[in-house]
PDB file of C-alpha atoms in Angstrom:
ATOM      1  CA  MET A1092      15.915  -6.379  -5.811  1.00 97.00           C
ATOM      2  CA  ARG A1093      12.377  -7.255  -6.869  1.00 98.00           C
ATOM      3  CA  LEU A1094      10.465 -10.010  -5.090  1.00 98.00           C
ATOM      4  CA  ALA A1095       7.158 -11.725  -5.820  1.00 98.00           C
ATOM      5  CA  THR A1096       5.051 -14.528  -4.381  1.00 98.00           C
ATOM      6  CA  LEU A1097       3.604 -17.315  -6.525  1.00 98.00           C
ATOM      7  CA  ALA A1098       0.462 -19.229  -5.643  1.00 98.00           C
ATOM      8  CA  ASP A1099       1.400 -22.783  -4.654  1.00 97.00           C
ATOM      9  CA  GLY A1100      -1.577 -23.933  -2.598  1.00 96.00           C
ATOM     10  CA  THR A1101      -0.147 -22.700   0.733  1.00 97.00           C
ATOM     11  CA  PRO A1102      -1.346 -19.591   2.611  1.00 97.00           C
ATOM     12  CA  ASP A1103       1.980 -17.770   2.193  1.00 98.00           C
ATOM     13  CA  GLY A1104       2.859 -18.835  -1.362  1.00 98.00           C
ATOM     14  CA  SER A1105       6.326 -19.364  -2.822  1.00 98.00           C
ATOM     15  CA  LEU A1106       8.916 -16.568  -2.886  1.00 98.00           C
ATOM     16  CA  VAL A1107      10.800 -15.747  -6.099  1.00 98.00           C
ATOM     17  CA  LEU A1108      13.224 -13.089  -7.317  1.00 98.00           C
ATOM     18  CA  ALA A1109      11.764 -11.365 -10.387  1.00 98.00           C
ATOM     19  CA  SER A1110      13.465  -9.597 -13.270  1.00 98.00           C
ATOM     20  CA  ARG A1111      12.959  -5.882 -13.833  1.00 96.00           C
ATOM     21  CA  ASP A1112      10.790  -6.565 -16.879  1.00 96.00           C
ATOM     22  CA  GLY A1113       8.689  -9.101 -14.983  1.00 97.00           C
ATOM     23  CA  THR A1114       9.234 -11.945 -17.441  1.00 97.00           C
ATOM     24  CA  ARG A1115      11.606 -14.237 -15.471  1.00 98.00           C
ATOM     25  CA  CYS A1116      12.103 -15.443 -11.924  1.00 98.00           C
ATOM     26  CA  LEU A1117      14.378 -17.553  -9.743  1.00 98.00           C
ATOM     27  CA  THR A1118      13.184 -19.451  -6.673  1.00 98.00           C
ATOM     28  CA  ALA A1119      14.319 -17.974  -3.357  1.00 98.00           C
ATOM     29  CA  PRO A1120      16.236 -20.092  -0.805  1.00 97.00           C
ATOM     30  CA  VAL A1121      13.361 -19.806   1.697  1.00 97.00           C
ATOM     31  CA  PRO A1122       9.714 -20.756   1.208  1.00 96.00           C
ATOM     32  CA  ASN A1123       8.047 -17.343   1.530  1.00 98.00           C
ATOM     33  CA  LEU A1124       8.598 -13.635   2.090  1.00 98.00           C
ATOM     34  CA  LEU A1125       7.531 -13.706   5.726  1.00 98.00           C
ATOM     35  CA  THR A1126      10.299 -16.210   6.484  1.00 98.00           C
ATOM     36  CA  ALA A1127      12.748 -14.110   4.478  1.00 98.00           C
ATOM     37  CA  ILE A1128      11.980 -10.866   6.308  1.00 98.00           C
ATOM     38  CA  GLU A1129      12.280 -12.633   9.671  1.00 98.00           C
ATOM     39  CA  ASN A1130      15.811 -13.694   8.695  1.00 98.00           C
ATOM     40  CA  TRP A1131      16.730 -10.717   6.520  1.00 98.00           C
ATOM     41  CA  ASP A1132      20.252 -10.046   7.764  1.00 96.00           C
ATOM     42  CA  VAL A1133      21.325 -13.594   6.899  1.00 97.00           C
ATOM     43  CA  LEU A1134      19.348 -13.947   3.668  1.00 98.00           C
ATOM     44  CA  GLU A1135      19.722 -10.539   2.036  1.00 98.00           C
ATOM     45  CA  PRO A1136      23.113 -11.306   0.400  1.00 98.00           C
ATOM     46  CA  GLN A1137      21.716 -14.532  -1.065  1.00 98.00           C
ATOM     47  CA  LEU A1138      18.613 -12.770  -2.356  1.00 98.00           C
ATOM     48  CA  ALA A1139      20.706  -9.976  -3.850  1.00 98.00           C
ATOM     49  CA  ALA A1140      22.871 -12.524  -5.662  1.00 98.00           C
ATOM     50  CA  LEU A1141      19.772 -14.210  -7.104  1.00 98.00           C
ATOM     51  CA  ALA A1142      18.452 -10.815  -8.171  1.00 98.00           C
ATOM     52  CA  GLU A1143      21.640 -10.193 -10.144  1.00 98.00           C
ATOM     53  CA  ARG A1144      21.410 -13.602 -11.779  1.00 98.00           C
ATOM     54  CA  VAL A1145      17.799 -13.206 -12.874  1.00 98.00           C
ATOM     55  CA  GLU A1146      18.573  -9.748 -14.248  1.00 97.00           C
ATOM     56  CA  ALA A1147      21.442 -11.272 -16.236  1.00 97.00           C
ATOM     57  CA  GLY A1148      18.997 -13.586 -18.012  1.00 97.00           C
ATOM     58  CA  GLU A1149      18.712 -16.665 -15.812  1.00 98.00           C
ATOM     59  CA  GLY A1150      15.449 -18.066 -14.541  1.00 97.00           C
ATOM     60  CA  GLU A1151      12.192 -19.533 -15.728  1.00 97.00           C
ATOM     61  CA  ALA A1152       9.218 -17.725 -17.229  1.00 98.00           C
ATOM     62  CA  LEU A1153       7.167 -15.808 -14.676  1.00 98.00           C
ATOM     63  CA  ASP A1154       3.436 -16.511 -14.963  1.00 97.00           C
ATOM     64  CA  PRO A1155       1.516 -13.319 -14.062  1.00 96.00           C
ATOM     65  CA  ALA A1156      -1.620 -15.353 -13.356  1.00 96.00           C
ATOM     66  CA  ARG A1157       0.129 -16.993 -10.386  1.00 97.00           C
ATOM     67  CA  LEU A1158       1.172 -13.767  -8.659  1.00 98.00           C
ATOM     68  CA  LEU A1159      -0.255 -13.192  -5.200  1.00 98.00           C
ATOM     69  CA  ALA A1160       0.357 -10.207  -2.962  1.00 98.00           C
ATOM     70  CA  PRO A1161       4.075 -10.197  -2.048  1.00 98.00           C
ATOM     71  CA  LEU A1162       2.961 -10.767   1.550  1.00 98.00           C
ATOM     72  CA  PRO A1163      -0.384 -12.612   1.337  1.00 98.00           C
ATOM     73  CA  ARG A1164      -0.632 -12.333   5.122  1.00 98.00           C
ATOM     74  CA  THR A1165       1.579 -10.956   7.868  1.00 98.00           C
ATOM     75  CA  TRP A1166       1.708 -10.186  11.568  1.00 97.00           C
ATOM     76  CA  GLN A1167       0.779  -6.522  11.538  1.00 98.00           C
ATOM     77  CA  TRP A1168      -0.560  -3.795   9.219  1.00 98.00           C
ATOM     78  CA  LEU A1169      -0.377  -0.214  10.484  1.00 98.00           C
ATOM     79  CA  ASP A1170      -1.697   2.465   8.154  1.00 97.00           C
ATOM     80  CA  GLY A1171      -0.687   6.081   8.507  1.00 95.00           C
ATOM     81  CA  SER A1172      -2.265   9.223   7.142  1.00 92.00           C
ATOM     82  CA  ALA A1173       0.837  11.159   6.162  1.00 93.00           C
ATOM     83  CA  PHE A1174      -0.591  13.435   3.456  1.00 92.00           C
ATOM     84  CA  GLY A1175      -1.931  16.611   5.027  1.00 84.00           C
ATOM     85  CA  THR A1176      -4.104  17.514   2.047  1.00 78.00           C
ATOM     86  CA  HIS A1177      -5.945  14.210   2.272  1.00 69.00           C
ATOM     87  CA  GLY A1178      -6.533  14.632   5.998  1.00 72.00           C
ATOM     88  CA  HIS A1179      -7.921  18.133   5.522  1.00 77.00           C
ATOM     89  CA  LEU A1180     -10.273  17.010   2.765  1.00 76.00           C
ATOM     90  CA  MET A1181     -11.476  14.000   4.789  1.00 71.00           C
ATOM     91  CA  GLN A1182     -12.392  16.292   7.667  1.00 73.00           C
ATOM     92  CA  ILE A1183     -14.589  18.212   5.249  1.00 71.00           C
ATOM     93  CA  ALA A1184     -16.062  15.027   3.764  1.00 65.00           C
ATOM     94  CA  PHE A1185     -17.052  13.617   7.162  1.00 62.00           C
ATOM     95  CA  GLY A1186     -17.798  16.900   8.940  1.00 69.00           C
ATOM     96  CA  LEU A1187     -15.037  16.354  11.497  1.00 68.00           C
ATOM     97  CA  PRO A1188     -13.112  18.982  13.464  1.00 70.00           C
ATOM     98  CA  PRO A1189      -9.378  19.374  12.747  1.00 69.00           C
ATOM     99  CA  VAL A1190      -7.124  16.887  14.517  1.00 65.00           C
ATOM    100  CA  GLU A1191      -5.270  18.843  17.204  1.00 67.00           C
ATOM    101  CA  SER A1192      -2.115  16.755  17.470  1.00 68.00           C
ATOM    102  CA  ASP A1193       1.491  16.915  16.375  1.00 75.00           C
ATOM    103  CA  ARG A1194       1.672  13.105  16.238  1.00 81.00           C
ATOM    104  CA  PRO A1195       1.394  11.180  12.972  1.00 86.00           C
ATOM    105  CA  LEU A1196      -2.032   9.649  12.417  1.00 88.00           C
ATOM    106  CA  MET A1197      -2.129   5.846  12.340  1.00 94.00           C
ATOM    107  CA  TYR A1198      -4.505   2.938  12.893  1.00 93.00           C
ATOM    108  CA  GLN A1199      -4.095  -0.831  13.066  1.00 95.00           C
ATOM    109  CA  GLY A1200      -5.866  -2.698  10.277  1.00 95.00           C
ATOM    110  CA  MET A1201      -6.479  -6.224   9.057  1.00 96.00           C
ATOM    111  CA  SER A1202      -3.227  -8.079   8.304  1.00 97.00           C
ATOM    112  CA  ASP A1203      -4.228 -11.737   7.982  1.00 97.00           C
ATOM    113  CA  ARG A1204      -5.074 -11.294   4.287  1.00 98.00           C
ATOM    114  CA  PHE A1205      -3.882  -9.121   1.427  1.00 98.00           C
ATOM    115  CA  TYR A1206      -5.593  -9.636  -1.923  1.00 98.00           C
ATOM    116  CA  ALA A1207      -3.559 -10.137  -5.070  1.00 98.00           C
ATOM    117  CA  GLY A1208      -3.394  -7.106  -7.335  1.00 98.00           C
ATOM    118  CA  SER A1209      -5.387  -8.936 -10.020  1.00 98.00           C
ATOM    119  CA  ALA A1210      -8.098 -10.419  -7.774  1.00 98.00           C
ATOM    120  CA  ASP A1211     -11.787  -9.580  -8.021  1.00 98.00           C
ATOM    121  CA  ILE A1212     -12.814  -8.028  -4.695  1.00 98.00           C
ATOM    122  CA  PRO A1213     -16.107  -9.156  -3.104  1.00 98.00           C
ATOM    123  CA  PHE A1214     -18.385  -6.824  -1.148  1.00 98.00           C
ATOM    124  CA  LEU A1215     -21.790  -7.411   0.392  1.00 98.00           C
ATOM    125  CA  ASP A1216     -23.574  -4.165  -0.439  1.00 97.00           C
ATOM    126  CA  GLU A1217     -22.958  -1.198  -2.746  1.00 98.00           C
ATOM    127  CA  ALA A1218     -24.740   0.957  -0.154  1.00 98.00           C
ATOM    128  CA  ASP A1219     -21.753   0.564   2.172  1.00 97.00           C
ATOM    129  CA  GLY A1220     -19.892   3.164   0.088  1.00 97.00           C
ATOM    130  CA  ILE A1221     -17.154   1.115  -1.608  1.00 98.00           C
ATOM    131  CA  ASP A1222     -13.996   3.173  -2.113  1.00 98.00           C
ATOM    132  CA  PHE A1223     -10.372   2.569  -3.070  1.00 98.00           C
ATOM    133  CA  GLU A1224      -7.298   4.269  -1.580  1.00 98.00           C
ATOM    134  CA  GLY A1225      -4.010   4.213  -3.457  1.00 98.00           C
ATOM    135  CA  GLU A1226      -0.942   4.332  -1.249  1.00 98.00           C
ATOM    136  CA  PHE A1227       2.589   3.093  -0.654  1.00 98.00           C
ATOM    137  CA  GLY A1228       3.876   0.933   2.166  1.00 98.00           C
ATOM    138  CA  VAL A1229       7.097  -0.403   3.665  1.00 98.00           C
ATOM    139  CA  ILE A1230       7.919  -3.854   5.035  1.00 98.00           C
ATOM    140  CA  LEU A1231      10.115  -3.906   8.138  1.00 98.00           C
ATOM    141  CA  ASP A1232      12.469  -6.313   9.811  1.00 98.00           C
ATOM    142  CA  ALA A1233      12.340  -6.493  13.636  1.00 98.00           C
ATOM    143  CA  VAL A1234      12.207  -2.960  15.073  1.00 98.00           C
ATOM    144  CA  PRO A1235      13.070  -2.349  18.747  1.00 98.00           C
ATOM    145  CA  MET A1236      10.899  -0.153  20.908  1.00 98.00           C
ATOM    146  CA  GLY A1237      11.909   3.483  21.108  1.00 98.00           C
ATOM    147  CA  VAL A1238      13.883   3.792  17.864  1.00 98.00           C
ATOM    148  CA  THR A1239      14.578   7.229  16.453  1.00 98.00           C
ATOM    149  CA  PRO A1240      13.537   8.079  12.908  1.00 97.00           C
ATOM    150  CA  GLU A1241      17.188   7.879  11.885  1.00 97.00           C
ATOM    151  CA  GLU A1242      17.452   4.362  13.327  1.00 98.00           C
ATOM    152  CA  ALA A1243      14.048   3.381  11.927  1.00 98.00           C
ATOM    153  CA  ALA A1244      15.191   4.108   8.366  1.00 98.00           C
ATOM    154  CA  GLY A1245      17.567   1.152   8.555  1.00 98.00           C
ATOM    155  CA  HIS A1246      14.715  -1.218   9.332  1.00 98.00           C
ATOM    156  CA  ILE A1247      12.859  -0.472   6.084  1.00 98.00           C
ATOM    157  CA  LYS A1248      13.710  -3.432   3.858  1.00 98.00           C
ATOM    158  CA  LEU A1249      11.094  -3.427   1.099  1.00 98.00           C
ATOM    159  CA  VAL A1250       8.608  -1.025  -0.481  1.00 98.00           C
ATOM    160  CA  VAL A1251       5.138  -1.980  -1.784  1.00 98.00           C
ATOM    161  CA  GLN A1252       2.093  -0.418  -3.445  1.00 98.00           C
ATOM    162  CA  ILE A1253      -1.278  -0.884  -1.734  1.00 98.00           C
ATOM    163  CA  ASN A1254      -4.970  -0.391  -2.424  1.00 98.00           C
ATOM    164  CA  ASP A1255      -6.579   0.180   0.974  1.00 98.00           C
ATOM    165  CA  TRP A1256     -10.252  -0.680   0.427  1.00 98.00           C
ATOM    166  CA  SER A1257     -12.699   1.357   2.520  1.00 97.00           C
ATOM    167  CA  LEU A1258     -16.430   1.341   3.177  1.00 97.00           C
ATOM    168  CA  ARG A1259     -17.296   4.996   3.572  1.00 95.00           C
ATOM    169  CA  ALA A1260     -20.906   4.631   4.727  1.00 94.00           C
ATOM    170  CA  ILE A1261     -19.766   2.578   7.716  1.00 93.00           C
ATOM    171  CA  ALA A1262     -16.704   4.652   8.657  1.00 89.00           C
ATOM    172  CA  PRO A1263     -18.438   7.640  10.372  1.00 84.00           C
ATOM    173  CA  ALA A1264     -20.313   5.460  12.861  1.00 86.00           C
ATOM    174  CA  GLU A1265     -17.159   3.554  13.759  1.00 86.00           C
ATOM    175  CA  MET A1266     -15.112   6.739  14.125  1.00 81.00           C
ATOM    176  CA  LYS A1267     -17.628   8.139  16.611  1.00 79.00           C
ATOM    177  CA  THR A1268     -17.110   5.178  18.943  1.00 84.00           C
ATOM    178  CA  GLY A1269     -13.489   6.196  19.493  1.00 79.00           C
ATOM    179  CA  PHE A1270     -12.360   2.575  19.120  1.00 84.00           C
ATOM    180  CA  GLY A1271     -11.284   2.678  15.484  1.00 81.00           C
ATOM    181  CA  TRP A1272     -12.293   0.818  12.340  1.00 86.00           C
ATOM    182  CA  VAL A1273     -13.335  -2.804  11.937  1.00 90.00           C
ATOM    183  CA  GLN A1274     -16.199  -3.176   9.434  1.00 91.00           C
ATOM    184  CA  ALA A1275     -15.168  -0.079   7.449  1.00 93.00           C
ATOM    185  CA  LYS A1276     -11.723  -1.500   6.663  1.00 95.00           C
ATOM    186  CA  PRO A1277     -11.822  -4.909   4.922  1.00 97.00           C
ATOM    187  CA  ALA A1278      -8.727  -6.604   3.523  1.00 98.00           C
ATOM    188  CA  CYS A1279      -6.357  -4.476   1.433  1.00 98.00           C
ATOM    189  CA  SER A1280      -4.840  -5.355  -1.944  1.00 98.00           C
ATOM    190  CA  MET A1281      -1.177  -5.250  -2.882  1.00 98.00           C
ATOM    191  CA  ALA A1282       0.558  -4.856  -6.242  1.00 98.00           C
ATOM    192  CA  PRO A1283       2.515  -8.002  -7.173  1.00 98.00           C
ATOM    193  CA  PHE A1284       6.122  -6.881  -6.589  1.00 98.00           C
ATOM    194  CA  ALA A1285       7.945  -5.756  -3.449  1.00 98.00           C
ATOM    195  CA  VAL A1286      11.157  -3.875  -4.208  1.00 98.00           C
ATOM    196  CA  SER A1287      14.186  -2.922  -2.167  1.00 98.00           C
ATOM    197  CA  PRO A1288      14.493   0.837  -1.649  1.00 98.00           C
ATOM    198  CA  ASP A1289      17.681   0.985  -3.737  1.00 96.00           C
ATOM    199  CA  ALA A1290      15.783  -0.415  -6.732  1.00 96.00           C
ATOM    200  CA  LEU A1291      13.793   2.844  -6.817  1.00 97.00           C
ATOM    201  CA  GLY A1292      16.949   4.929  -7.199  1.00 95.00           C
ATOM    202  CA  ALA A1293      16.379   8.636  -6.605  1.00 95.00           C
ATOM    203  CA  GLN A1294      12.635   8.008  -6.363  1.00 96.00           C
ATOM    204  CA  TRP A1295      13.305   6.620  -2.866  1.00 97.00           C
ATOM    205  CA  THR A1296      14.296   9.911  -1.271  1.00 97.00           C
ATOM    206  CA  ASP A1297      16.807  10.384   1.532  1.00 95.00           C
ATOM    207  CA  THR A1298      13.844  11.335   3.747  1.00 96.00           C
ATOM    208  CA  GLY A1299      12.106   8.000   3.187  1.00 97.00           C
ATOM    209  CA  ARG A1300       9.443   8.923   0.664  1.00 98.00           C
ATOM    210  CA  VAL A1301       8.379   7.245  -2.598  1.00 98.00           C
ATOM    211  CA  ALA A1302       8.638  10.116  -5.074  1.00 98.00           C
ATOM    212  CA  LEU A1303       6.626   8.420  -7.817  1.00 98.00           C
ATOM    213  CA  ASP A1304       3.345   9.353  -9.466  1.00 97.00           C
ATOM    214  CA  LEU A1305       0.615   6.872  -8.557  1.00 98.00           C
ATOM    215  CA  VAL A1306      -1.559   6.623 -11.654  1.00 98.00           C
ATOM    216  CA  VAL A1307      -5.171   5.736 -10.801  1.00 98.00           C
ATOM    217  CA  GLU A1308      -8.032   4.961 -13.179  1.00 98.00           C
ATOM    218  CA  ARG A1309     -11.682   4.231 -12.442  1.00 98.00           C
ATOM    219  CA  SER A1310     -13.478   2.068 -14.995  1.00 97.00           C
ATOM    220  CA  GLY A1311     -10.949   3.032 -17.663  1.00 97.00           C
ATOM    221  CA  GLN A1312     -11.125   6.774 -16.997  1.00 98.00           C
ATOM    222  CA  PRO A1313      -8.216   8.822 -15.574  1.00 98.00           C
ATOM    223  CA  PHE A1314      -8.720   9.546 -11.878  1.00 98.00           C
ATOM    224  CA  GLY A1315      -5.420  10.865 -10.525  1.00 98.00           C
ATOM    225  CA  HIS A1316      -1.639  10.801 -10.597  1.00 97.00           C
ATOM    226  CA  ALA A1317      -0.552  12.332  -7.281  1.00 97.00           C
ATOM    227  CA  ASN A1318       3.072  11.912  -6.242  1.00 97.00           C
ATOM    228  CA  GLY A1319       4.105  10.021  -3.112  1.00 97.00           C
ATOM    229  CA  GLY A1320       6.856  12.514  -2.381  1.00 96.00           C
ATOM    230  CA  ALA A1321       4.307  14.930  -0.886  1.00 94.00           C
ATOM    231  CA  MET A1322       4.123  13.098   2.477  1.00 95.00           C
ATOM    232  CA  ASP A1323       4.133  15.524   5.409  1.00 94.00           C
ATOM    233  CA  VAL A1324       6.266  13.010   7.352  1.00 95.00           C
ATOM    234  CA  GLY A1325       8.362  10.246   5.812  1.00 97.00           C
ATOM    235  CA  PHE A1326       8.297   6.531   6.498  1.00 98.00           C
ATOM    236  CA  PRO A1327      11.113   6.673   9.103  1.00 98.00           C
ATOM    237  CA  GLU A1328       8.964   9.003  11.222  1.00 97.00           C
ATOM    238  CA  LEU A1329       5.963   6.695  10.824  1.00 98.00           C
ATOM    239  CA  VAL A1330       8.028   3.671  11.889  1.00 98.00           C
ATOM    240  CA  ALA A1331       9.404   5.508  14.918  1.00 98.00           C
ATOM    241  CA  HIS A1332       5.877   6.593  15.878  1.00 97.00           C
ATOM    242  CA  ALA A1333       4.595   3.011  15.682  1.00 98.00           C
ATOM    243  CA  ALA A1334       7.535   1.741  17.772  1.00 98.00           C
ATOM    244  CA  ARG A1335       7.277   4.449  20.440  1.00 97.00           C
ATOM    245  CA  THR A1336       5.987   2.043  23.124  1.00 97.00           C
ATOM    246  CA  ARG A1337       6.450  -1.431  21.610  1.00 97.00           C
ATOM    247  CA  ASP A1338       8.681  -3.582  19.482  1.00 98.00           C
ATOM    248  CA  LEU A1339       7.530  -4.131  15.905  1.00 98.00           C
ATOM    249  CA  VAL A1340       7.731  -7.733  14.748  1.00 98.00           C
ATOM    250  CA  ALA A1341       9.518  -8.529  11.495  1.00 98.00           C
ATOM    251  CA  GLY A1342       6.996  -8.488   8.671  1.00 98.00           C
ATOM    252  CA  THR A1343       5.129  -5.426   9.942  1.00 98.00           C
ATOM    253  CA  ILE A1344       3.823  -3.293   7.064  1.00 98.00           C
ATOM    254  CA  ILE A1345       3.358   0.450   7.528  1.00 98.00           C
ATOM    255  CA  GLY A1346       1.297   2.424   5.023  1.00 98.00           C
ATOM    256  CA  SER A1347       1.604   6.018   3.922  1.00 98.00           C
ATOM    257  CA  GLY A1348      -2.117   6.651   3.767  1.00 96.00           C
ATOM    258  CA  THR A1349      -3.847   7.839   0.623  1.00 96.00           C
ATOM    259  CA  VAL A1350      -1.435   9.563  -1.750  1.00 97.00           C
ATOM    260  CA  SER A1351      -2.604  13.155  -2.072  1.00 95.00           C
ATOM    261  CA  SER A1352      -1.376  16.489  -3.385  1.00 92.00           C
ATOM    262  CA  PRO A1353      -2.134  20.151  -2.648  1.00 90.00           C
ATOM    263  CA  ASP A1354      -2.322  20.437  -6.451  1.00 92.00           C
ATOM    264  CA  TYR A1355      -5.339  18.121  -6.623  1.00 89.00           C
ATOM    265  CA  ALA A1356      -7.037  20.360  -9.161  1.00 86.00           C
ATOM    266  CA  GLU A1357      -4.267  19.464 -11.624  1.00 95.00           C
ATOM    267  CA  VAL A1358      -3.223  15.943 -10.586  1.00 96.00           C
ATOM    268  CA  GLY A1359      -6.491  14.484  -9.276  1.00 96.00           C
ATOM    269  CA  SER A1360      -6.897  12.160  -6.321  1.00 96.00           C
ATOM    270  CA  SER A1361      -6.274   8.573  -5.187  1.00 97.00           C
ATOM    271  CA  CYS A1362      -9.679   7.871  -3.633  1.00 96.00           C
ATOM    272  CA  ILE A1363     -13.316   8.730  -4.329  1.00 96.00           C
ATOM    273  CA  SER A1364     -14.006  10.235  -0.916  1.00 93.00           C
ATOM    274  CA  GLU A1365     -11.362  12.900  -1.518  1.00 92.00           C
ATOM    275  CA  VAL A1366     -13.008  13.838  -4.828  1.00 95.00           C
ATOM    276  CA  ARG A1367     -16.374  14.068  -3.063  1.00 93.00           C
ATOM    277  CA  ALA A1368     -14.852  16.444  -0.498  1.00 89.00           C
ATOM    278  CA  ILE A1369     -13.486  18.631  -3.286  1.00 90.00           C
ATOM    279  CA  GLU A1370     -16.973  18.700  -4.827  1.00 92.00           C
ATOM    280  CA  MET A1371     -18.417  19.741  -1.461  1.00 89.00           C
ATOM    281  CA  ILE A1372     -16.006  22.653  -1.275  1.00 85.00           C
ATOM    282  CA  ALA A1373     -16.791  23.734  -4.832  1.00 87.00           C
ATOM    283  CA  SER A1374     -20.569  23.335  -4.917  1.00 89.00           C
ATOM    284  CA  GLY A1375     -21.790  22.370  -1.457  1.00 87.00           C
ATOM    285  CA  ALA A1376     -22.631  18.778  -2.392  1.00 89.00           C
ATOM    286  CA  ALA A1377     -20.837  15.624  -3.494  1.00 91.00           C
ATOM    287  CA  SER A1378     -21.801  14.248  -6.901  1.00 95.00           C
ATOM    288  CA  SER A1379     -19.322  11.407  -7.584  1.00 97.00           C
ATOM    289  CA  PRO A1380     -20.795   8.033  -6.595  1.00 98.00           C
ATOM    290  CA  PHE A1381     -18.851   5.349  -4.803  1.00 98.00           C
ATOM    291  CA  LEU A1382     -18.030   2.139  -6.661  1.00 98.00           C
ATOM    292  CA  GLN A1383     -20.743  -0.076  -8.088  1.00 98.00           C
ATOM    293  CA  PHE A1384     -20.473  -3.802  -8.779  1.00 98.00           C
ATOM    294  CA  GLY A1385     -18.684  -4.457 -12.065  1.00 98.00           C
ATOM    295  CA  GLU A1386     -16.468  -1.364 -11.906  1.00 98.00           C
ATOM    296  CA  GLU A1387     -12.707  -1.763 -12.310  1.00 98.00           C
ATOM    297  CA  VAL A1388      -9.902   0.000 -10.423  1.00 98.00           C
ATOM    298  CA  PHE A1389      -6.416   0.401 -11.917  1.00 98.00           C
ATOM    299  CA  MET A1390      -3.336   1.609  -9.997  1.00 98.00           C
ATOM    300  CA  GLU A1391       0.270   1.781 -11.141  1.00 98.00           C
ATOM    301  CA  ALA A1392       3.238   3.791  -9.854  1.00 98.00           C
ATOM    302  CA  ARG A1393       5.562   4.782 -12.674  1.00 93.00           C
ATOM    303  CA  THR A1394       9.123   6.055 -12.922  1.00 92.00           C
ATOM    304  CA  ASP A1395      10.083   8.780 -15.386  1.00 87.00           C
ATOM    305  CA  ASP A1396      11.010   6.147 -17.997  1.00 89.00           C
ATOM    306  CA  GLY A1397       7.634   4.378 -17.641  1.00 91.00           C
ATOM    307  CA  TRP A1398       8.770   1.444 -15.499  1.00 95.00           C
ATOM    308  CA  ALA A1399       6.194   0.196 -12.969  1.00 98.00           C
ATOM    309  CA  PRO A1400       8.428  -1.165 -10.158  1.00 98.00           C
ATOM    310  CA  PHE A1401       5.536  -2.639  -8.166  1.00 98.00           C
ATOM    311  CA  GLY A1402       3.578  -3.926 -11.137  1.00 98.00           C
ATOM    312  CA  THR A1403      -0.113  -3.189 -11.559  1.00 98.00           C
ATOM    313  CA  ILE A1404      -3.246  -3.362  -9.457  1.00 98.00           C
ATOM    314  CA  ARG A1405      -6.226  -4.038 -11.710  1.00 98.00           C
ATOM    315  CA  GLN A1406      -9.309  -5.230  -9.859  1.00 98.00           C
ATOM    316  CA  LYS A1407     -13.042  -5.523 -10.339  1.00 98.00           C
ATOM    317  CA  VAL A1408     -15.610  -4.960  -7.602  1.00 98.00           C
ATOM    318  CA  VAL A1409     -18.031  -7.905  -7.414  1.00 98.00           C
ATOM    319  CA  PRO A1410     -20.909  -9.011  -5.170  1.00 98.00           C
ATOM    320  CA  ALA A1411     -19.900 -11.458  -2.450  1.00 96.00           C
TER     321      ALA A1411
END
């Protein structure tokens, strides 16, 4: 099942079922994805039936220009940091001591807006250290407090691809307060299609990982193609961690954190700050600049046969 949201003048857009090739769609029986995920048990069979019909050739032409983020806004966005290599390199980049904890790392970010994957992204100042972070995420139905990872796996209903924008010059000051990020973490972007885990086949592993290469380009130049299967903990563990002391409302999105690989010398990275940390290790100083106005970021997860299940993020950084 592959879902998308079309711009229709409302904040949450109009939900459609999209074909695998992205050329056709059928209107869903509910107005938007947030409503669908809140009523998933009842609606899933209807959505699955529509997905089969659109794949069989039914539906109207899908206009890519109308595609919003699958969830243009939602109740909660919790971003993990599940790739140990990325965490280690960030400690070097920001001069931080190792995190002495056996708990997954996670913070609560801005959820009232997710940019479309084709939108230009406005920023106030290049000096804030504009960076991208390519990652995967899952959309949940209602999750009760205290679930186990095994139970949590059943609450993962859809998978998405995310660009978690970051302002690196602001982040260190906010981290030192101990209260978490606000200014350093503006709205994220989301690729245009949300897919059911089964649509990914073997690339959705039995441990709840997206085992796909995330191809990243900066201004037309190859940047990285790390694989999401390298998570130190899978999404079920992240969901269980988030629900340890509270229920999670339907529509909660949980992110993997920046996709990263121990083989970064061969496969590259999914954010600039990680590359700068690698440069620090190699030469003692970072040389790669953060994004400047007018630069373009491209992200696309691909299966072995070249299919991009989530579609493409292609965005330009512009002055606000």
